[in-house]
Amino acid sequence: MIHHRTSEQNRIHKILQDANIKLTSVLSDIFGVSGRRILEAILNGEKIETDGLRKMVDWRTKASITDIASAINGRIRRHHRDMLRYHWEHMSYLEKAIEELEKQIDQLLSPYRKEVELLDGIPGVNKAAATTFIAEMGVDMSVFKSAKHLASWAGVSPGNYESAGKKKRVKPHKVTKL
């Protein structure tokens, strides 16, 4: 779903570029607070003037109001607005679905809070990675004979398939249940 949301965001970028609206040149994230307000005004067909733009732009935005005003001075037609609306609505739907899934995952993880915190304490492992580890491997490590078996099962064991300076290609092995 995240990939689909990114695809929709890219489509919105493309439509804006086609309409000669260069928001990406003045805002680091056009789907941030300021960008969303401006995009919603564009979708609603509002004529955006400097005073209205001041109200839309968040105080943390680094670009000046005049730069933003010149960036949104494009040739947006009805076709652009319609296409933007379709992609915007689909992106909004995906964002809500992602939010619901994240809530479900949090509920299902509630019995494993301690394990998530322990894994999260490892450098390079965040909550999302800890969640993935628990989902894929579980929390009962007794099913693995050793740490090497776990690494092999996960497919992260280093291999030395080099002989006489030539590296050999090896097909990945099938994962079997222990």
mmCIF file of N, CA and C in Angstrom, residues 86-176:
data_model
loop_
_atom_site.group_PDB
_atom_site.id
_atom_site.type_symbol
_atom_site.label_atom_id
_atom_site.label_comp_id
_atom_site.label_asym_id
_atom_site.label_seq_id
_atom_site.Cartn_x
_atom_site.Cartn_y
_atom_site.Cartn_z
ATOM 1 N N TYR A 86 -8.687 12.710 -8.785
ATOM 2 C CA TYR A 86 -8.738 11.251 -8.773
ATOM 3 C C TYR A 86 -7.555 10.667 -8.003
ATOM 4 N N HIS A 87 -6.368 11.173 -8.323
ATOM 5 C CA HIS A 87 -5.161 10.665 -7.663
ATOM 6 C C HIS A 87 -5.132 11.067 -6.187
ATOM 7 N N TRP A 88 -5.587 12.274 -5.863
ATOM 8 C CA TRP A 88 -5.629 12.757 -4.480
ATOM 9 C C TRP A 88 -6.560 11.880 -3.637
ATOM 10 N N GLU A 89 -7.737 11.578 -4.181
ATOM 11 C CA GLU A 89 -8.700 10.759 -3.446
ATOM 12 C C GLU A 89 -8.179 9.335 -3.241
ATOM 13 N N HIS A 90 -7.525 8.797 -4.258
ATOM 14 C CA HIS A 90 -6.970 7.449 -4.116
ATOM 15 C C HIS A 90 -5.840 7.447 -3.097
ATOM 16 N N MET A 91 -4.988 8.475 -3.129
ATOM 17 C CA MET A 91 -3.899 8.594 -2.169
ATOM 18 C C MET A 91 -4.463 8.717 -0.744
ATOM 19 N N SER A 92 -5.521 9.502 -0.575
ATOM 20 C CA SER A 92 -6.145 9.661 0.741
ATOM 21 C C SER A 92 -6.723 8.340 1.235
ATOM 22 N N TYR A 93 -7.360 7.597 0.332
ATOM 23 C CA TYR A 93 -7.886 6.281 0.690
ATOM 24 C C TYR A 93 -6.761 5.360 1.162
ATOM 25 N N LEU A 94 -5.657 5.344 0.417
ATOM 26 C CA LEU A 94 -4.524 4.493 0.783
ATOM 27 C C LEU A 94 -3.930 4.902 2.121
ATOM 28 N N GLU A 95 -3.859 6.202 2.392
ATOM 29 C CA GLU A 95 -3.328 6.674 3.674
ATOM 30 C C GLU A 95 -4.203 6.206 4.828
ATOM 31 N N LYS A 96 -5.523 6.248 4.648
ATOM 32 C CA LYS A 96 -6.437 5.767 5.696
ATOM 33 C C LYS A 96 -6.280 4.261 5.891
ATOM 34 N N ALA A 97 -6.154 3.524 4.800
ATOM 35 C CA ALA A 97 -5.995 2.071 4.890
ATOM 36 C C ALA A 97 -4.677 1.716 5.587
ATOM 37 N N ILE A 98 -3.614 2.438 5.269
ATOM 38 C CA ILE A 98 -2.322 2.204 5.914
ATOM 39 C C ILE A 98 -2.434 2.484 7.415
ATOM 40 N N GLU A 99 -3.116 3.546 7.763
ATOM 41 C CA GLU A 99 -3.299 3.900 9.175
ATOM 42 C C GLU A 99 -4.074 2.797 9.911
ATOM 43 N N GLU A 100 -5.119 2.271 9.292
ATOM 44 C CA GLU A 100 -5.895 1.190 9.905
ATOM 45 C C GLU A 100 -5.055 -0.075 10.080
ATOM 46 N N LEU A 101 -4.249 -0.398 9.066
ATOM 47 C CA LEU A 101 -3.375 -1.568 9.161
ATOM 48 C C LEU A 101 -2.355 -1.408 10.285
ATOM 49 N N GLU A 102 -1.804 -0.205 10.414
ATOM 50 C CA GLU A 102 -0.836 0.038 11.477
ATOM 51 C C GLU A 102 -1.482 -0.120 12.852
ATOM 52 N N LYS A 103 -2.735 0.292 12.986
ATOM 53 C CA LYS A 103 -3.453 0.105 14.251
ATOM 54 C C LYS A 103 -3.656 -1.385 14.539
ATOM 55 N N GLN A 104 -4.017 -2.149 13.509
ATOM 56 C CA GLN A 104 -4.195 -3.592 13.680
ATOM 57 C C GLN A 104 -2.890 -4.258 14.088
ATOM 58 N N ILE A 105 -1.802 -3.855 13.450
ATOM 59 C CA ILE A 105 -0.493 -4.426 13.778
ATOM 60 C C ILE A 105 -0.141 -4.107 15.225
ATOM 61 N N ASP A 106 -0.390 -2.858 15.655
ATOM 62 C CA ASP A 106 -0.117 -2.483 17.046
ATOM 63 C C ASP A 106 -0.931 -3.328 18.020
ATOM 64 N N GLN A 107 -2.194 -3.586 17.683
ATOM 65 C CA GLN A 107 -3.027 -4.409 18.559
ATOM 66 C C GLN A 107 -2.492 -5.840 18.643
ATOM 67 N N LEU A 108 -2.090 -6.380 17.496
ATOM 68 C CA LEU A 108 -1.580 -7.748 17.480
ATOM 69 C C LEU A 108 -0.220 -7.855 18.163
ATOM 70 N N LEU A 109 0.524 -6.756 18.218
ATOM 71 C CA LEU A 109 1.838 -6.755 18.856
ATOM 72 C C LEU A 109 1.773 -6.532 20.360
ATOM 73 N N SER A 110 0.610 -6.178 20.875
ATOM 74 C CA SER A 110 0.520 -5.834 22.299
ATOM 75 C C SER A 110 1.062 -6.921 23.230
ATOM 76 N N PRO A 111 0.888 -8.222 22.952
ATOM 77 C CA PRO A 111 1.492 -9.217 23.853
ATOM 78 C C PRO A 111 3.018 -9.279 23.761
ATOM 79 N N TYR A 112 3.587 -8.652 22.743
ATOM 80 C CA TYR A 112 5.028 -8.748 22.508
ATOM 81 C C TYR A 112 5.741 -7.407 22.707
ATOM 82 N N ARG A 113 5.194 -6.530 23.542
ATOM 83 C CA ARG A 113 5.791 -5.200 23.760
ATOM 84 C C ARG A 113 7.225 -5.296 24.270
ATOM 85 N N LYS A 114 7.457 -6.206 25.210
ATOM 86 C CA LYS A 114 8.803 -6.328 25.773
ATOM 87 C C LYS A 114 9.804 -6.749 24.693
ATOM 88 N N GLU A 115 9.413 -7.708 23.866
ATOM 89 C CA GLU A 115 10.303 -8.183 22.798
ATOM 90 C C GLU A 115 10.587 -7.076 21.784
ATOM 91 N N VAL A 116 9.549 -6.292 21.452
ATOM 92 C CA VAL A 116 9.730 -5.186 20.509
ATOM 93 C C VAL A 116 10.711 -4.169 21.084
ATOM 94 N N GLU A 117 10.563 -3.848 22.372
ATOM 95 C CA GLU A 117 11.468 -2.888 23.008
ATOM 96 C C GLU A 117 12.901 -3.399 23.018
ATOM 97 N N LEU A 118 13.088 -4.689 23.302
ATOM 98 C CA LEU A 118 14.436 -5.257 23.297
ATOM 99 C C LEU A 118 15.058 -5.199 21.904
ATOM 100 N N LEU A 119 14.278 -5.587 20.898
ATOM 101 C CA LEU A 119 14.798 -5.536 19.528
ATOM 102 C C LEU A 119 15.051 -4.103 19.079
ATOM 103 N N ASP A 120 14.189 -3.197 19.497
ATOM 104 C CA ASP A 120 14.339 -1.781 19.133
ATOM 105 C C ASP A 120 15.613 -1.190 19.731
ATOM 106 N N GLY A 121 16.101 -1.765 20.804
ATOM 107 C CA GLY A 121 17.337 -1.295 21.435
ATOM 108 C C GLY A 121 18.593 -1.646 20.653
ATOM 109 N N ILE A 122 18.482 -2.532 19.696
ATOM 110 C CA ILE A 122 19.631 -2.917 18.873
ATOM 111 C C ILE A 122 19.892 -1.810 17.859
ATOM 112 N N PRO A 123 21.139 -1.345 17.740
ATOM 113 C CA PRO A 123 21.437 -0.307 16.732
ATOM 114 C C PRO A 123 21.088 -0.788 15.329
ATOM 115 N N GLY A 124 20.385 0.047 14.588
ATOM 116 C CA GLY A 124 19.994 -0.289 13.233
ATOM 117 C C GLY A 124 18.649 -0.985 13.131
ATOM 118 N N VAL A 125 18.033 -1.299 14.275
ATOM 119 C CA VAL A 125 16.727 -1.948 14.281
ATOM 120 C C VAL A 125 15.716 -0.962 14.860
ATOM 121 N N ASN A 126 14.719 -0.614 14.068
ATOM 122 C CA ASN A 126 13.661 0.263 14.561
ATOM 123 C C ASN A 126 12.413 -0.577 14.842
ATOM 124 N N LYS A 127 11.331 0.098 15.192
ATOM 125 C CA LYS A 127 10.110 -0.622 15.552
ATOM 126 C C LYS A 127 9.576 -1.438 14.369
ATOM 127 N N ALA A 128 9.653 -0.876 13.168
ATOM 128 C CA ALA A 128 9.156 -1.593 11.986
ATOM 129 C C ALA A 128 9.959 -2.871 11.745
ATOM 130 N N ALA A 129 11.274 -2.787 11.888
ATOM 131 C CA ALA A 129 12.105 -3.973 11.702
ATOM 132 C C ALA A 129 11.835 -4.997 12.801
ATOM 133 N N ALA A 130 11.684 -4.521 14.031
ATOM 134 C CA ALA A 130 11.379 -5.429 15.142
ATOM 135 C C ALA A 130 10.061 -6.149 14.893
ATOM 136 N N THR A 131 9.082 -5.423 14.385
ATOM 137 C CA THR A 131 7.785 -6.017 14.057
ATOM 138 C C THR A 131 7.946 -7.105 13.001
ATOM 139 N N THR A 132 8.754 -6.825 11.999
ATOM 140 C CA THR A 132 8.999 -7.802 10.935
ATOM 141 C C THR A 132 9.700 -9.038 11.478
ATOM 142 N N PHE A 133 10.700 -8.829 12.339
ATOM 143 C CA PHE A 133 11.397 -9.977 12.932
ATOM 144 C C PHE A 133 10.416 -10.881 13.672
ATOM 145 N N ILE A 134 9.573 -10.276 14.485
ATOM 146 C CA ILE A 134 8.620 -11.066 15.271
ATOM 147 C C ILE A 134 7.608 -11.762 14.369
ATOM 148 N N ALA A 135 7.162 -11.080 13.335
ATOM 149 C CA ALA A 135 6.191 -11.673 12.412
ATOM 150 C C ALA A 135 6.796 -12.846 11.643
ATOM 151 N N GLU A 136 8.048 -12.729 11.253
ATOM 152 C CA GLU A 136 8.685 -13.762 10.434
ATOM 153 C C GLU A 136 9.229 -14.925 11.260
ATOM 154 N N MET A 137 9.891 -14.617 12.395
ATOM 155 C CA MET A 137 10.587 -15.653 13.158
ATOM 156 C C MET A 137 9.879 -16.061 14.434
ATOM 157 N N GLY A 138 8.968 -15.210 14.907
ATOM 158 C CA GLY A 138 8.321 -15.496 16.177
ATOM 159 C C GLY A 138 9.217 -15.070 17.327
ATOM 160 N N VAL A 139 8.826 -15.435 18.534
ATOM 161 C CA VAL A 139 9.618 -15.064 19.704
ATOM 162 C C VAL A 139 10.237 -16.281 20.388
ATOM 163 N N ASP A 140 9.872 -17.463 19.957
ATOM 164 C CA ASP A 140 10.426 -18.688 20.535
ATOM 165 C C ASP A 140 11.653 -19.109 19.738
ATOM 166 N N MET A 141 12.821 -18.789 20.260
ATOM 167 C CA MET A 141 14.059 -19.097 19.552
ATOM 168 C C MET A 141 14.539 -20.525 19.798
ATOM 169 N N SER A 142 13.819 -21.274 20.608
ATOM 170 C CA SER A 142 14.229 -22.659 20.881
ATOM 171 C C SER A 142 14.084 -23.542 19.641
ATOM 172 N N VAL A 143 13.351 -23.087 18.639
ATOM 173 C CA VAL A 143 13.200 -23.878 17.417
ATOM 174 C C VAL A 143 14.479 -23.863 16.578
ATOM 175 N N PHE A 144 15.395 -22.943 16.881
ATOM 176 C CA PHE A 144 16.675 -22.871 16.179
ATOM 177 C C PHE A 144 17.757 -23.459 17.075
ATOM 178 N N LYS A 145 18.587 -24.342 16.529
ATOM 179 C CA LYS A 145 19.629 -24.991 17.324
ATOM 180 C C LYS A 145 20.673 -24.005 17.814
ATOM 181 N N SER A 146 20.962 -22.986 16.980
ATOM 182 C CA SER A 146 21.976 -21.992 17.366
ATOM 183 C C SER A 146 21.704 -20.701 16.603
ATOM 184 N N ALA A 147 22.484 -19.683 16.925
ATOM 185 C CA ALA A 147 22.368 -18.406 16.224
ATOM 186 C C ALA A 147 22.724 -18.577 14.752
ATOM 187 N N LYS A 148 23.646 -19.485 14.459
ATOM 188 C CA LYS A 148 24.027 -19.741 13.070
ATOM 189 C C LYS A 148 22.865 -20.336 12.277
ATOM 190 N N HIS A 149 22.098 -21.196 12.924
ATOM 191 C CA HIS A 149 20.933 -21.770 12.252
ATOM 192 C C HIS A 149 19.889 -20.698 11.956
ATOM 193 N N LEU A 150 19.703 -19.790 12.911
ATOM 194 C CA LEU A 150 18.765 -18.690 12.697
ATOM 195 C C LEU A 150 19.224 -17.806 11.541
ATOM 196 N N ALA A 151 20.518 -17.472 11.519
ATOM 197 C CA ALA A 151 21.053 -16.642 10.442
ATOM 198 C C ALA A 151 20.916 -17.341 9.097
ATOM 199 N N SER A 152 21.144 -18.639 9.081
ATOM 200 C CA SER A 152 20.997 -19.400 7.842
ATOM 201 C C SER A 152 19.541 -19.417 7.394
ATOM 202 N N TRP A 153 18.612 -19.639 8.337
ATOM 203 C CA TRP A 153 17.186 -19.646 8.015
ATOM 204 C C TRP A 153 16.750 -18.298 7.463
ATOM 205 N N ALA A 154 17.294 -17.224 8.038
ATOM 206 C CA ALA A 154 16.939 -15.869 7.594
ATOM 207 C C ALA A 154 17.611 -15.499 6.278
ATOM 208 N N GLY A 155 18.591 -16.294 5.846
ATOM 209 C CA GLY A 155 19.269 -16.029 4.581
ATOM 210 C C GLY A 155 20.325 -14.953 4.684
ATOM 211 N N VAL A 156 20.888 -14.763 5.882
ATOM 212 C CA VAL A 156 21.911 -13.728 6.056
ATOM 213 C C VAL A 156 23.270 -14.313 6.401
ATOM 214 N N SER A 157 23.433 -15.612 6.205
ATOM 215 C CA SER A 157 24.735 -16.229 6.460
ATOM 216 C C SER A 157 25.686 -15.871 5.333
ATOM 217 N N PRO A 158 26.892 -15.459 5.681
ATOM 218 C CA PRO A 158 27.850 -15.156 4.617
ATOM 219 C C PRO A 158 28.329 -16.449 3.970
ATOM 220 N N GLY A 159 28.600 -16.376 2.709
ATOM 221 C CA GLY A 159 29.091 -17.542 2.000
ATOM 222 C C GLY A 159 30.399 -17.214 1.309
ATOM 223 N N ASN A 160 31.247 -18.213 1.144
ATOM 224 C CA ASN A 160 32.513 -18.012 0.453
ATOM 225 C C ASN A 160 32.505 -18.902 -0.772
ATOM 226 N N TYR A 161 32.067 -18.333 -1.862
ATOM 227 C CA TYR A 161 31.971 -19.097 -3.096
ATOM 228 C C TYR A 161 32.967 -18.570 -4.106
ATOM 229 N N GLU A 162 34.220 -18.457 -3.659
ATOM 230 C CA GLU A 162 35.271 -17.945 -4.529
ATOM 231 C C GLU A 162 36.401 -18.958 -4.548
ATOM 232 N N SER A 163 36.891 -19.231 -5.743
ATOM 233 C CA SER A 163 37.997 -20.160 -5.887
ATOM 234 C C SER A 163 38.873 -19.665 -7.017
ATOM 235 N N ALA A 164 40.149 -19.591 -6.780
ATOM 236 C CA ALA A 164 41.127 -19.133 -7.773
ATOM 237 C C ALA A 164 40.761 -17.751 -8.311
ATOM 238 N N GLY A 165 40.248 -16.903 -7.432
ATOM 239 C CA GLY A 165 39.920 -15.537 -7.826
ATOM 240 C C GLY A 165 38.622 -15.399 -8.591
ATOM 241 N N LYS A 166 37.919 -16.491 -8.796
ATOM 242 C CA LYS A 166 36.656 -16.440 -9.523
ATOM 243 C C LYS A 166 35.506 -16.661 -8.544
ATOM 244 N N LYS A 167 34.514 -15.774 -8.641
ATOM 245 C CA LYS A 167 33.349 -15.919 -7.782
ATOM 246 C C LYS A 167 32.318 -16.779 -8.493
ATOM 247 N N LYS A 168 31.798 -17.748 -7.781
ATOM 248 C CA LYS A 168 30.806 -18.653 -8.349
ATOM 249 C C LYS A 168 29.418 -18.168 -7.979
ATOM 250 N N ARG A 169 28.512 -18.288 -8.909
ATOM 251 C CA ARG A 169 27.098 -17.967 -8.634
ATOM 252 C C ARG A 169 26.452 -19.177 -7.989
ATOM 253 N N VAL A 170 25.741 -18.919 -6.938
ATOM 254 C CA VAL A 170 25.042 -19.999 -6.250
ATOM 255 C C VAL A 170 23.586 -19.610 -6.143
ATOM 256 N N LYS A 171 22.733 -20.547 -6.505
ATOM 257 C CA LYS A 171 21.295 -20.307 -6.379
ATOM 258 C C LYS A 171 20.924 -20.346 -4.904
ATOM 259 N N PRO A 172 20.028 -19.465 -4.487
ATOM 260 C CA PRO A 172 19.598 -19.510 -3.086
ATOM 261 C C PRO A 172 18.906 -20.825 -2.780
ATOM 262 N N HIS A 173 19.146 -21.328 -1.593
ATOM 263 C CA HIS A 173 18.544 -22.599 -1.215
ATOM 264 C C HIS A 173 17.122 -22.378 -0.732
ATOM 265 N N LYS A 174 16.355 -23.435 -0.820
ATOM 266 C CA LYS A 174 14.970 -23.367 -0.357
ATOM 267 C C LYS A 174 14.940 -23.388 1.156
ATOM 268 N N VAL A 175 14.066 -22.587 1.702
ATOM 269 C CA VAL A 175 13.922 -22.546 3.146
ATOM 270 C C VAL A 175 13.064 -23.726 3.579
ATOM 271 N N THR A 176 13.582 -24.475 4.524
ATOM 272 C CA THR A 176 12.831 -25.613 5.038
ATOM 273 C C THR A 176 12.477 -25.343 6.492
#
